[in-house]
Short mmCIF file of C-alpha atoms in Angstrom, two decimals:
data_model
loop_
_atom_site.label_atom_id
_atom_site.label_comp_id
_atom_site.label_asym_id
_atom_site.label_seq_id
_atom_site.Cartn_x
_atom_site.Cartn_y
_atom_site.Cartn_z
CA PHE A 1021 51.73 -50.41 -28.34
CA VAL A 1022 53.10 -52.84 -30.96
CA GLY A 1023 53.75 -56.29 -29.53
CA LYS A 1024 54.85 -59.56 -31.12
CA SER A 1025 51.34 -60.78 -31.88
CA ARG A 1026 49.02 -57.78 -31.68
CA ILE A 1027 48.68 -54.02 -31.43
CA SER A 1028 47.10 -52.63 -28.27
CA LEU A 1029 45.58 -49.27 -27.44
CA ARG A 1030 47.59 -48.18 -24.42
CA GLU A 1031 46.30 -44.63 -24.83
CA PHE A 1032 43.06 -43.43 -26.31
CA ASN A 1033 42.76 -39.82 -25.22
CA PHE A 1034 39.42 -38.82 -26.65
CA PRO A 1035 37.34 -36.74 -24.17
CA LEU A 1036 33.99 -37.63 -25.75
CA VAL A 1037 34.29 -41.28 -24.70
CA GLU A 1038 35.87 -40.85 -21.25
CA ASP A 1039 32.56 -41.36 -19.41
CA ILE A 1040 31.13 -44.08 -21.67
CA TYR A 1041 31.01 -47.64 -20.33
CA VAL A 1042 29.92 -50.95 -21.85
CA GLU A 1043 27.77 -53.21 -19.68
CA SER A 1044 26.76 -56.81 -20.21
CA ALA A 1045 23.17 -57.32 -21.36
CA ASN A 1046 23.12 -60.61 -19.41
CA GLY A 1047 23.64 -59.06 -15.98
CA ALA A 1048 20.99 -59.68 -13.33
CA VAL A 1049 18.56 -56.84 -12.69
CA GLY A 1050 19.62 -54.75 -9.69
CA GLU A 1051 23.25 -55.81 -9.72
CA GLU A 1052 25.75 -52.99 -9.40
CA ASP A 1053 27.96 -52.98 -12.45
CA ASN A 1054 29.74 -49.92 -13.70
CA GLY A 1055 30.75 -51.75 -16.85
CA THR A 1056 33.97 -51.55 -18.83
CA PRO A 1057 35.31 -48.23 -20.09
CA LEU A 1058 34.63 -47.97 -23.81
CA LYS A 1059 38.29 -47.47 -24.72
CA ARG A 1060 39.24 -50.65 -22.80
CA TYR A 1061 36.40 -52.57 -24.44
CA ILE A 1062 37.61 -51.46 -27.89
CA ASP A 1063 41.13 -52.60 -27.06
CA ARG A 1064 40.14 -55.97 -25.60
CA ASN A 1065 37.93 -56.85 -28.59
CA ASP A 1066 40.27 -55.46 -31.28
CA LEU A 1067 37.55 -53.10 -32.51
CA PHE A 1068 39.92 -50.81 -34.34
CA THR A 1069 41.81 -50.64 -37.63
CA VAL A 1070 45.40 -49.51 -38.11
CA LEU A 1071 46.39 -48.17 -41.53
CA PHE A 1072 49.99 -48.00 -42.75
CA ASP A 1073 51.89 -45.77 -45.16
CA ASP A 1074 52.19 -48.89 -47.30
CA PHE A 1075 48.70 -49.16 -48.84
CA ALA A 1076 49.02 -52.94 -49.08
CA LEU A 1077 49.00 -53.35 -45.26
CA ALA A 1078 46.16 -53.06 -42.75
CA TYR A 1079 45.58 -54.27 -39.18
CA ILE A 1080 41.94 -55.35 -38.78
CA ASP A 1081 40.21 -57.30 -35.98
CA GLY A 1082 43.52 -58.14 -34.34
CA SER A 1083 45.18 -59.49 -37.47
CA LEU A 1084 47.64 -58.08 -39.99
CA TYR A 1085 46.58 -58.31 -43.64
CA ARG A 1086 48.37 -57.68 -46.89
CA ASP A 1087 46.45 -56.88 -50.08
CA ASP A 1088 48.39 -55.69 -53.11
CA LEU A 1089 45.32 -54.76 -55.18
CA LEU A 1090 46.00 -51.04 -54.70
CA ALA A 1091 49.79 -51.27 -54.85
CA ASP A 1092 49.84 -50.60 -58.61
CA GLY A 1093 47.60 -47.56 -58.31
CA GLY A 1094 44.42 -49.61 -58.37
CA GLY A 1095 44.92 -51.25 -61.76
CA ASN A 1096 43.92 -54.73 -60.54
CA PHE A 1097 40.96 -53.34 -58.66
CA LEU A 1098 39.73 -51.36 -61.67
CA ARG A 1099 39.52 -54.55 -63.74
CA HIS A 1100 36.46 -55.44 -61.69
CA ILE A 1101 34.68 -52.23 -62.69
CA ARG A 1102 32.87 -51.86 -66.02
CA ALA A 1103 31.42 -48.69 -67.48
CA ASP A 1104 28.14 -48.56 -69.40
CA ASP A 1105 27.18 -45.38 -71.24
CA GLN A 1106 23.45 -45.98 -70.70
CA LEU A 1107 23.91 -45.48 -66.96
CA ASN A 1108 24.87 -41.85 -67.65
CA ASN A 1109 21.27 -41.09 -68.61
CA VAL A 1110 19.28 -42.89 -65.93
CA THR A 1111 17.07 -40.87 -63.57
CA SER A 1112 15.76 -43.60 -61.25
CA GLU A 1113 16.27 -47.18 -60.19
CA LYS A 1114 13.05 -48.72 -61.58
CA GLY A 1115 11.25 -45.97 -63.51
CA THR A 1116 7.52 -45.29 -63.46
CA PHE A 1117 4.67 -47.77 -63.57
CA SER A 1118 1.24 -48.04 -65.14
CA ILE A 1119 -1.06 -50.85 -66.22
CA THR A 1120 0.02 -50.28 -69.83
CA HIS A 1121 3.76 -50.58 -69.11
CA ARG A 1122 5.14 -53.61 -70.97
CA SER A 1123 8.79 -52.87 -70.21
CA PHE A 1124 10.88 -50.97 -67.69
CA ASP A 1125 11.72 -47.37 -68.62
CA THR A 1126 14.90 -47.13 -70.67
CA ASN A 1127 16.15 -44.27 -68.46
CA SER A 1128 16.12 -46.46 -65.33
CA VAL A 1129 18.83 -48.75 -63.96
CA PHE A 1130 16.43 -51.68 -64.46
CA GLY A 1131 16.07 -50.72 -68.12
CA THR A 1132 19.86 -50.56 -68.51
CA VAL A 1133 20.29 -54.04 -67.04
CA ILE A 1134 17.78 -55.50 -69.49
CA ASN A 1135 18.79 -53.62 -72.63
CA SER A 1136 22.56 -53.48 -72.22
CA ILE A 1137 24.27 -55.24 -69.32
CA ALA A 1138 22.34 -58.53 -69.44
CA ASP A 1139 21.61 -58.46 -73.16
CA GLY A 1140 23.51 -61.72 -73.74
CA ASP A 1141 21.44 -63.82 -71.34
CA GLU A 1142 19.07 -66.29 -72.98
CA VAL A 1143 16.89 -66.46 -69.88
CA LEU A 1144 16.33 -63.28 -67.87
CA ILE A 1145 13.95 -63.03 -64.91
CA CYS A 1146 12.95 -60.02 -62.80
CA ASP A 1147 12.99 -61.19 -59.17
CA ASP A 1148 12.57 -57.75 -57.60
CA LEU A 1149 10.55 -57.39 -54.34
CA GLY A 1150 9.45 -59.98 -51.82
CA THR A 1151 11.98 -62.65 -50.90
CA GLU A 1152 14.16 -61.71 -53.86
CA TRP A 1153 17.48 -63.36 -54.69
CA ALA A 1154 18.48 -60.48 -56.95
CA ASP A 1155 16.76 -57.81 -59.00
CA PHE A 1156 17.45 -59.90 -62.10
CA ILE A 1157 18.64 -63.45 -62.70
CA GLY A 1158 20.20 -64.39 -66.03
CA ILE A 1159 21.38 -67.64 -67.61
CA ASN A 1160 23.48 -68.03 -70.75
CA GLY A 1161 23.73 -71.65 -71.82
CA GLN A 1162 25.36 -70.92 -75.18
CA ALA A 1163 28.43 -69.26 -73.68
CA ARG A 1164 31.52 -71.40 -73.12
CA PRO A 1165 31.63 -71.77 -70.18
CA LYS A 1166 27.96 -71.30 -69.28
CA THR A 1167 27.08 -68.43 -66.95
CA ILE A 1168 24.59 -67.71 -64.18
CA SER A 1169 24.36 -64.02 -63.34
CA PHE A 1170 22.70 -62.20 -60.45
CA TYR A 1171 22.17 -58.46 -61.02
CA HIS A 1172 21.60 -56.04 -58.13
CA ALA A 1173 20.50 -52.61 -59.39
CA LYS A 1174 20.80 -49.30 -57.52
CA HIS A 1175 20.46 -45.61 -58.38
CA GLY A 1176 21.93 -42.64 -56.54
CA ASP A 1177 24.05 -39.53 -56.61
CA LEU A 1178 27.67 -39.94 -57.67
CA SER A 1179 29.87 -40.94 -54.74
CA LEU A 1180 33.08 -42.80 -53.97
CA GLY A 1181 31.88 -43.66 -50.46
CA ALA A 1182 31.01 -47.16 -49.28
CA SER A 1183 27.49 -46.30 -48.08
CA PRO A 1184 25.80 -46.34 -51.52
CA PHE A 1185 27.01 -49.91 -52.00
CA HIS A 1186 26.12 -51.23 -48.56
CA VAL A 1187 22.56 -52.40 -49.28
CA ALA A 1188 23.38 -53.96 -52.65
CA VAL A 1189 26.52 -55.72 -51.44
CA SER A 1190 24.75 -57.06 -48.33
CA GLN A 1191 21.95 -58.41 -50.50
CA ALA A 1192 24.44 -59.97 -52.90
CA LEU A 1193 26.40 -61.69 -50.12
CA LYS A 1194 23.24 -62.99 -48.49
CA ASN A 1195 22.09 -64.67 -51.70
CA LEU A 1196 25.32 -66.25 -52.95
CA GLY A 1197 24.00 -69.66 -51.94
CA ARG A 1198 21.00 -69.18 -54.25
CA MET A 1199 23.26 -69.18 -57.30
CA THR A 1200 23.12 -72.98 -57.49
CA LEU A 1201 19.54 -72.51 -58.77
CA ALA A 1202 18.34 -75.61 -56.92
CA ALA A 1203 15.39 -77.29 -58.62
CA GLU A 1204 13.12 -77.16 -55.56
CA ALA A 1205 13.93 -73.49 -54.99
CA ILE A 1206 13.06 -72.62 -58.60
CA GLU A 1207 9.82 -74.60 -58.32
CA ALA A 1208 8.80 -72.49 -55.31
CA LYS A 1209 9.57 -69.30 -57.23
CA LEU A 1210 7.67 -70.11 -60.43
CA PRO A 1211 4.23 -68.88 -59.23
CA ILE A 1212 5.76 -65.42 -58.65
CA TRP A 1213 7.86 -65.38 -61.83
CA SER A 1214 4.87 -66.46 -63.93
CA ASN A 1215 2.93 -63.29 -63.03
CA THR A 1216 3.36 -59.76 -64.32
CA TYR A 1217 5.36 -57.23 -62.31
CA SER A 1218 3.61 -55.18 -59.61
CA ASN A 1219 5.01 -52.12 -57.78
CA ASP A 1220 3.64 -49.01 -56.03
CA ASN A 1221 0.23 -50.73 -55.93
CA VAL A 1222 0.23 -50.84 -59.73
CA GLN A 1223 -0.13 -54.12 -61.62
CA THR A 1224 1.85 -53.52 -64.80
CA SER A 1225 1.92 -55.56 -68.01
CA ILE A 1226 5.66 -56.24 -67.59
CA LEU A 1227 6.41 -59.96 -67.70
CA ARG A 1228 8.82 -61.19 -65.05
CA PHE A 1229 10.13 -63.66 -67.61
CA LEU A 1230 11.78 -61.01 -69.75
CA ARG A 1231 13.44 -63.69 -71.88
CA GLY A 1232 12.61 -67.36 -71.96
CA ASP A 1233 9.86 -69.15 -70.03
CA ALA A 1234 9.44 -71.54 -67.11
CA ALA A 1235 10.19 -74.67 -69.11
CA THR A 1236 13.32 -73.17 -70.69
CA LEU A 1237 14.49 -71.95 -67.29
CA GLN A 1238 14.18 -75.37 -65.68
CA LEU A 1239 16.06 -77.08 -68.53
CA MET A 1240 18.86 -74.51 -68.59
CA ALA A 1241 19.16 -74.40 -64.79
CA GLU A 1242 19.59 -78.18 -64.73
CA ASP A 1243 22.15 -78.00 -67.53
CA THR A 1244 24.21 -75.30 -65.80
CA ARG A 1245 24.09 -77.20 -62.49
CA GLN A 1246 25.58 -80.28 -64.16
CA SER A 1247 28.28 -78.34 -66.02
CA PRO A 1248 31.46 -78.41 -63.89
CA ASP A 1249 32.83 -75.19 -65.38
CA THR A 1250 29.71 -73.01 -65.04
CA ILE A 1251 30.67 -69.48 -63.97
CA ARG A 1252 28.47 -67.76 -61.38
CA ARG A 1253 28.72 -63.96 -61.52
CA VAL A 1254 27.36 -61.15 -59.36
CA PHE A 1255 26.93 -57.64 -60.76
CA ILE A 1256 26.32 -54.52 -58.70
CA VAL A 1257 24.77 -52.23 -61.33
CA THR A 1258 24.72 -48.65 -60.09
CA SER A 1259 24.53 -45.13 -61.45
CA SER A 1260 26.25 -43.79 -58.31
CA LEU A 1261 29.81 -44.61 -59.37
CA SER A 1262 31.87 -42.87 -62.03
CA LEU A 1263 34.68 -45.03 -63.42
CA ARG A 1264 36.52 -41.92 -64.60
CA GLU A 1265 36.34 -40.31 -61.17
CA LEU A 1266 37.48 -43.55 -59.54
CA GLU A 1267 40.47 -43.79 -61.88
CA GLN A 1268 41.43 -40.17 -61.19
CA THR A 1269 41.15 -40.65 -57.43
CA LEU A 1270 43.29 -43.79 -57.42
CA THR A 1271 45.86 -42.06 -59.60
#
């Protein structure tokens, strides 16, 4: 039912949910409570989405939204997607490890980040594993304006679904506040970043400071913090998305 301020589910004839009820977790033990029918609970809490023939409109969480990003066939949206030929040849996220490894395998997503996507960063740190902020953190102090970049790397089968991006996007959102590169936070990280990279119980010879060193990092982080026009960028680097397939689908 479409009202003046919201859309309600007057009917939700779906046999599989007819006998499902939602009960409060705060109810006292032993109290008789049959709960609320699931379909009524969904309606009361606006737990549904309504899509329209006009792609720019959507009704989500009880509110009507308009987003024209897809109105032109996805042209604006596609400007946020970059292709990198090296990702066509990757076979894993991080590659293999041994004590003699001094760099990440070139046919891994990690190798692509270092050798291609983040090749302009003067300081580049591998922050993978533990309480990581991103797989890689890069700073370019020569660019105008200066940039701080967080790279989140993932590998997977080609897909246009949301699931392959869920982990990387969640991690990126969680760590947006870290992009200030606060001095005390960097200081706490330096003991980890000053060691070589370890994974799968293998201590490799890969330096976590892939470019630059601790002193350079601290100077450049302070400089970028004080620059009012510093750009902070987040990259989801994945082999699971084909730009060509995405363009064809949107078309």
